[in-house]
XYZ file of N, CA, C and O in Angstrom:
508
model
N 0.791 -1.041 0.145
C -0.183 -0.036 0.258
C 1.263 0.917 -0.168
O 1.509 1.139 0.646
N 0.569 2.288 -0.802
C 1.125 3.244 -0.705
C 1.014 3.950 -0.067
O -0.101 4.745 0.105
N 2.208 5.069 0.313
C 2.302 5.608 1.611
C 3.350 7.496 1.617
O 4.363 6.613 1.351
N 2.512 7.674 1.446
C 3.056 9.156 1.907
C 2.915 9.876 3.254
O 1.468 10.373 3.332
N 3.887 10.095 4.228
C 3.199 10.679 5.484
C 4.207 11.378 5.944
O 5.355 11.744 5.907
N 3.877 12.528 6.117
C 4.263 13.578 6.767
C 4.364 13.474 8.015
O 3.632 13.283 9.075
N 5.191 14.782 8.443
C 5.659 15.122 10.012
C 6.623 16.247 9.939
O 7.013 16.741 9.923
N 6.767 16.995 11.383
C 6.686 18.098 11.111
C 6.405 19.350 11.814
O 7.232 20.537 11.867
N 5.882 19.638 11.314
C 4.562 20.182 11.365
C 4.416 20.819 13.388
O 4.647 20.213 14.123
N 3.755 22.137 13.734
C 3.419 22.758 14.829
C 3.265 24.353 14.548
O 3.378 25.042 13.653
N 3.469 24.826 15.567
C 3.249 26.403 16.153
C 4.670 26.728 16.282
O 5.129 26.184 17.109
N 4.830 27.876 15.811
C 6.462 28.650 15.736
C 5.927 30.226 15.827
O 4.792 30.239 14.726
N 6.599 31.070 16.334
C 6.312 32.300 15.762
C 7.073 32.197 14.571
O 7.775 32.476 14.594
N 6.275 33.988 14.225
C 7.088 34.882 13.434
C 8.654 34.599 13.181
O 9.188 34.651 14.581
N 9.075 34.090 11.900
C 10.812 34.671 12.424
C 11.335 32.834 12.460
O 12.704 33.188 12.556
N 10.571 32.494 12.943
C 10.931 31.309 13.173
C 10.816 30.089 12.387
O 11.010 29.918 11.367
N 11.614 28.350 12.764
C 11.721 27.794 11.812
C 11.521 26.345 12.229
O 11.313 25.952 13.533
N 11.132 25.634 10.833
C 10.398 24.401 10.376
C 10.890 23.026 9.946
O 11.762 23.817 8.695
N 11.241 22.212 10.083
C 11.518 21.587 8.664
C 10.442 20.319 8.558
O 10.177 19.241 9.813
N 9.478 19.982 7.938
C 8.531 19.464 7.795
C 9.426 17.909 6.291
O 10.423 18.524 5.641
N 9.180 16.975 6.629
C 9.283 15.762 6.370
C 8.127 14.666 5.782
O 7.358 14.356 6.139
N 9.011 14.012 4.761
C 7.843 13.096 3.538
C 8.217 12.315 3.927
O 9.677 11.833 2.941
N 8.081 10.785 4.538
C 8.648 9.232 4.073
C 7.699 8.905 3.133
O 5.996 8.239 3.581
N 7.914 8.166 2.116
C 7.448 7.895 1.267
C 7.444 5.943 1.152
O 8.678 5.714 1.642
N 6.668 4.795 1.078
C 6.655 3.237 1.436
C 5.560 3.115 0.287
O 4.702 3.604 -0.034
N 6.045 1.701 0.050
C 5.401 1.261 -0.596
C 4.595 1.479 -2.534
O 4.449 0.856 -2.817
N 6.031 2.117 -2.533
C 5.771 2.288 -4.606
C 6.184 1.148 -4.937
O 7.623 1.355 -4.672
N 6.076 0.948 -5.897
C 6.131 0.075 -6.953
C 6.894 0.822 -7.813
O 7.396 -0.292 -9.069
N 6.180 1.735 -7.939
C 7.435 2.601 -9.712
C 7.936 3.260 -8.808
O 7.411 4.348 -7.923
N 8.311 4.071 -9.722
C 9.902 5.146 -9.366
C 9.375 6.409 -9.555
O 7.816 7.015 -10.482
N 9.154 7.079 -8.480
C 8.816 8.820 -7.830
C 9.485 9.412 -9.260
O 10.653 9.857 -8.862
N 8.774 10.406 -10.231
C 9.779 11.237 -10.879
C 9.680 12.412 -10.272
O 10.871 13.436 -10.405
N 9.197 13.078 -10.024
C 9.245 13.732 -8.805
C 8.423 13.685 -7.467
O 7.403 12.984 -7.154
N 8.740 14.838 -6.556
C 7.619 14.934 -5.361
C 7.619 16.731 -4.921
O 8.786 17.306 -5.644
N 6.015 16.907 -4.048
C 6.699 18.422 -4.289
C 5.506 18.681 -2.537
O 5.023 17.354 -1.980
N 5.419 19.823 -2.313
C 4.846 20.086 -0.711
C 3.794 21.141 -1.452
O 4.506 22.477 -2.475
N 2.922 21.479 -0.980
C 1.796 21.943 -1.234
C 1.236 22.531 -0.348
O 1.260 21.514 1.600
N -0.026 23.291 0.276
C -0.011 23.562 1.313
C -1.695 24.178 0.785
O -1.802 25.184 -0.160
N -3.020 24.338 2.229
C -3.423 25.131 1.771
C -4.601 25.447 3.177
O -4.356 25.575 4.236
N -4.499 26.733 3.032
C -4.505 27.453 3.876
C -6.145 27.565 3.882
O -6.988 27.386 3.076
N -7.327 27.748 5.164
C -8.657 27.465 5.318
C -8.944 28.504 4.375
O -8.959 29.420 4.275
N -10.246 28.254 3.441
C -10.947 28.917 2.732
C -10.292 29.630 0.876
O -10.700 30.436 -0.038
N -8.870 28.685 1.378
C -7.965 29.425 0.072
C -8.239 28.083 -0.908
O -7.747 26.397 -0.162
N -7.356 27.878 -2.316
C -7.170 26.213 -3.190
C -5.569 26.232 -2.088
O -4.992 27.029 -2.245
N -5.372 25.258 -2.645
C -4.269 24.530 -2.414
C -3.560 25.029 -3.264
O -3.564 25.088 -4.534
N -1.978 25.225 -3.048
C -1.276 26.162 -3.979
C 0.794 24.687 -3.979
O 0.754 24.365 -2.522
N 1.197 25.239 -4.746
C 2.683 24.619 -4.529
C 3.316 25.425 -4.112
O 3.576 26.550 -4.532
N 4.059 24.670 -3.342
C 5.217 25.825 -2.910
C 7.036 25.455 -2.947
O 7.242 26.250 -3.242
N 6.822 23.863 -3.428
C 8.174 23.549 -4.061
C 8.122 22.112 -4.602
O 7.746 21.538 -4.156
N 9.324 21.964 -5.016
C 9.234 20.670 -5.802
C 10.403 19.965 -6.551
O 11.309 20.811 -6.257
N 10.630 19.003 -6.387
C 11.893 18.647 -6.597
C 11.912 17.399 -7.809
O 10.942 15.910 -7.064
N 12.613 17.148 -8.553
C 12.768 16.047 -9.635
C 14.144 15.075 -9.006
O 14.939 15.420 -8.560
N 13.577 14.374 -9.113
C 14.142 13.345 -8.651
C 15.445 12.796 -9.399
O 16.402 11.363 -8.931
N 15.640 12.719 -10.708
C 16.739 12.373 -11.252
C 17.831 13.287 -11.440
O 18.716 12.532 -11.958
N 17.631 14.523 -11.040
C 18.948 15.125 -10.907
C 18.592 16.137 -9.480
O 19.781 16.754 -9.859
N 17.888 16.143 -9.052
C 17.904 16.332 -7.390
C 17.296 18.538 -7.695
O 17.919 19.237 -7.131
N 16.594 18.751 -9.394
C 16.625 20.564 -9.560
C 15.632 20.891 -8.988
O 14.315 19.700 -8.386
N 15.133 21.305 -8.598
C 13.729 22.446 -7.477
C 13.020 23.668 -8.190
O 13.831 24.150 -9.026
N 12.132 23.723 -7.660
C 11.248 24.785 -8.029
C 10.252 25.593 -6.546
O 10.277 24.033 -5.990
N 10.925 26.444 -6.911
C 9.837 27.589 -5.806
C 8.349 28.373 -6.035
O 8.940 29.061 -7.389
N 7.919 28.627 -5.072
C 7.126 29.466 -5.525
C 7.677 30.688 -5.395
O 8.356 30.380 -4.088
N 7.404 31.696 -5.848
C 7.997 33.068 -5.293
C 7.855 32.837 -3.700
O 8.817 34.081 -3.308
N 6.577 33.486 -3.617
C 6.608 34.076 -1.852
C 7.515 33.138 -0.801
O 7.526 33.666 0.073
N 8.049 31.657 -1.487
C 8.587 30.728 -0.432
C 10.281 30.977 -0.663
O 11.287 30.767 -0.191
N 10.576 31.576 -2.420
C 11.967 31.463 -2.754
C 13.048 32.309 -1.479
O 12.832 33.438 -0.662
N 14.165 32.173 -1.017
C 14.990 32.294 -0.132
C 14.975 32.070 1.524
O 15.524 32.104 2.204
N 13.869 31.673 1.503
C 13.140 31.317 2.515
C 13.038 29.632 3.381
O 13.187 28.844 4.116
N 12.552 28.432 1.817
C 12.048 27.579 2.230
C 12.990 26.485 1.018
O 13.690 27.383 0.194
N 13.445 25.767 1.289
C 14.414 24.496 0.878
C 13.520 23.213 1.221
O 14.170 22.783 1.839
N 13.754 22.236 -0.312
C 13.522 21.426 -0.308
C 14.606 20.618 -0.775
O 15.138 21.049 -1.921
N 14.400 19.404 -0.304
C 15.768 18.566 0.078
C 15.077 16.991 -0.106
O 13.848 16.526 0.609
N 15.871 16.072 -0.607
C 15.592 14.595 -0.276
C 16.762 13.391 -0.016
O 17.740 13.911 -0.451
N 16.398 12.742 1.043
C 17.099 11.781 1.104
C 16.754 10.431 0.859
O 15.841 9.151 1.089
N 17.337 9.676 -0.520
C 17.237 8.814 -1.524
C 17.220 7.167 -0.157
O 15.913 6.671 -0.148
N 17.690 7.359 -0.389
C 18.194 6.459 1.136
C 17.210 6.034 2.370
O 16.998 4.876 2.512
N 16.768 7.062 2.870
C 15.591 6.862 3.092
C 13.620 7.185 2.512
O 13.354 7.430 3.801
N 14.403 6.976 1.661
C 12.636 7.662 0.810
C 11.876 8.982 1.385
O 11.263 8.598 1.853
N 12.253 10.159 1.910
C 11.950 11.044 2.744
C 12.526 12.406 1.862
O 13.811 12.380 1.245
N 11.660 13.504 1.847
C 11.731 14.654 1.747
C 11.490 15.729 2.259
O 10.614 14.991 3.222
N 12.027 16.413 2.226
C 12.159 17.481 3.447
C 11.741 18.599 3.301
O 12.162 19.445 1.842
N 11.530 19.440 3.713
C 10.943 21.221 3.755
C 11.787 21.969 4.633
O 10.757 21.878 5.951
N 12.791 22.187 4.485
C 12.878 23.275 5.674
C 12.630 24.701 5.079
O 12.411 25.368 4.639
N 11.609 25.346 6.573
C 10.955 26.284 6.434
C 11.694 27.697 7.351
O 11.628 27.797 8.889
N 12.629 28.820 6.841
C 12.722 29.685 7.968
C 12.197 30.713 7.272
O 11.230 30.716 6.545
N 12.815 32.128 8.253
C 11.747 33.038 8.305
C 10.162 33.187 8.606
O 9.705 33.589 7.343
N 10.315 32.137 8.837
C 8.305 32.089 8.845
C 7.180 33.262 9.043
O 8.142 33.719 9.802
N 6.739 33.433 8.714
C 5.727 34.327 8.822
C 4.337 34.051 8.751
O 4.202 33.332 8.629
N 3.519 34.679 8.745
C 1.807 34.250 9.286
C 1.298 33.584 8.299
O 0.122 32.964 8.270
N 1.646 33.966 7.735
C 0.670 34.106 6.279
C 1.234 32.511 5.334
O 0.640 32.100 4.341
N 2.508 31.570 6.546
C 2.408 30.713 6.018
C 1.546 29.321 7.096
O 1.953 28.455 6.171
N 1.255 30.157 7.427
C 0.204 29.362 7.995
C -1.146 28.800 6.942
O -1.650 29.180 6.167
N -0.968 27.236 7.094
C -1.678 26.185 6.454
C -1.575 24.807 6.709
O -0.482 24.506 7.463
N -1.992 24.202 6.070
C -1.960 22.682 6.307
C -1.149 22.239 4.824
O -1.275 22.802 3.671
N 0.677 21.843 4.974
C 1.099 21.581 4.820
C 1.189 19.961 3.680
O 0.933 18.952 5.307
N 0.906 19.652 2.832
C 0.772 18.266 2.236
C 2.128 18.081 0.999
O 2.682 18.911 0.158
N 2.342 16.682 1.326
C 3.209 16.191 0.632
C 2.724 15.635 -0.128
O 1.708 14.748 -0.692
N 3.302 15.511 -1.612
C 2.736 14.501 -3.361
C 3.930 13.880 -3.583
O 5.093 14.480 -3.862
N 3.506 13.100 -4.180
C 4.540 12.348 -5.284
C 4.278 12.102 -7.083
O 2.419 11.691 -6.753
N 5.071 11.918 -7.667
C 3.964 11.918 -8.845
C 4.855 10.358 -9.805
O 5.994 10.685 -9.929
N 4.230 9.553 -9.829
C 4.918 8.470 -10.654
C 5.126 8.078 -12.625
O 4.461 9.777 -12.685
N 5.135 7.441 -13.479
C 5.393 8.113 -14.196
C 4.076 8.209 -14.934
O 3.763 8.309 -16.156
N 2.786 7.807 -14.050
C 1.623 7.669 -14.738
C 1.347 9.231 -14.308
O -0.031 9.609 -14.578
N 1.648 10.133 -13.300
C 1.470 11.153 -13.079
C 2.434 12.286 -14.531
O 2.314 11.967 -15.511
N 2.260 13.317 -14.062
C 3.220 14.388 -14.666
C 3.839 15.816 -13.872
O 3.176 16.244 -13.641
N 5.236 15.252 -14.846
C 6.208 16.169 -13.509
C 6.639 17.847 -14.308
O 8.331 18.163 -14.104
N 5.747 17.793 -15.617
C 6.042 19.121 -16.190
C 6.375 19.919 -15.198
O 7.366 21.186 -15.630
N 5.482 20.287 -14.656
C 5.644 21.512 -13.415
C 5.605 20.942 -12.460
O 3.718 21.077 -11.937
N 6.108 20.758 -11.615
C 6.097 20.089 -9.539
C 5.427 21.084 -8.785
O 4.881 21.067 -7.749
N 4.983 22.264 -9.176
C 4.287 22.881 -8.414
C 2.397 22.914 -8.753
O 1.806 23.777 -8.042
N 2.550 21.883 -9.812
C 0.774 22.081 -10.426
C 0.202 21.306 -9.676
O 0.702 19.965 -10.086
N -1.077 21.001 -8.778
C -1.326 19.998 -7.839
C -1.792 18.504 -9.200
O -1.709 17.005 -9.131
N -2.203 18.986 -10.343
C -2.730 17.979 -11.385
C -1.858 16.519 -11.696
O -2.301 15.596 -11.938
N -0.580 17.310 -11.525
C 0.192 16.234 -12.155
C 0.356 15.446 -11.275
O 1.227 14.361 -11.403
N 0.235 15.387 -9.773
C 0.601 14.113 -8.865
C -1.035 13.407 -8.259
O -1.809 13.396 -8.630
N -0.185 12.108 -8.685
C -0.845 10.667 -8.731
C -1.161 10.523 -7.025
O -1.576 9.450 -6.692
N 0.219 10.757 -6.186
C -0.016 10.092 -4.371
C -0.322 11.795 -3.498
O 0.655 12.451 -4.241
N -0.615 11.413 -2.685
C -1.475 12.790 -1.894
C -0.558 11.608 -0.385
O -1.175 10.743 0.474
N 0.049 12.507 0.686
C -0.316 12.649 2.004
C -1.417 13.052 2.671
O -2.050 13.659 2.258
N -1.447 13.189 4.322
C -2.524 13.386 4.750
C -2.610 15.169 5.258
O -3.492 15.520 5.375
N -1.519 15.617 5.271
C -0.761 16.569 5.651
C -0.977 16.960 6.914
O -0.669 16.135 8.697
N 0.444 17.864 7.416
C 0.531 18.469 8.731
C 0.428 19.911 8.910
O 1.016 20.860 8.243
N -0.263 20.480 10.370
C -0.578 21.871 10.200
C 0.612 22.323 10.162
O 1.296 21.956 11.410
N 0.811 23.719 9.696
C 1.766 24.849 10.295
C 1.168 25.695 10.936
O 0.388 26.542 9.983
N 1.465 26.242 12.111
C 0.744 27.658 11.977
C 1.771 28.838 12.877
O 2.930 28.140 13.718
N 2.254 30.118 11.933
C 2.437 30.907 12.636
C 1.947 32.413 13.335
O 1.403 32.731 12.733
N 2.346 32.357 15.021
C 1.837 33.245 15.146
C 2.647 34.840 14.598
O 3.845 34.465 14.716
N 1.969 35.944 15.114
C 2.915 37.356 14.877
C 3.613 37.386 16.550
O 2.716 36.958 17.452
């Protein structure tokens, strides 16, 4: 059974840091790209960061560039999102996603390309 399990969320004051982890298991197909998304109450889910597994090339939405870093440890089947200089507007449920060859990694920040999703981890940033 395919699983993506996120962890590392929590509550932090503005300017603080958190590191999210997403551990994958049960995949019979190679993951082509992985991404982190977030969804605040009343808003659409948006792409935050993505990474291609064949060359570790990364992509970020403009609002997190210079503050967030996506990385992966293939030996641990884990993708990380290091979040620094957090702002109250970063408050959201954060989701990990994976796209296999049956998905579409043309733009890793687009939700439509992913065929597997985790359950999410809450990040709350207070001012």
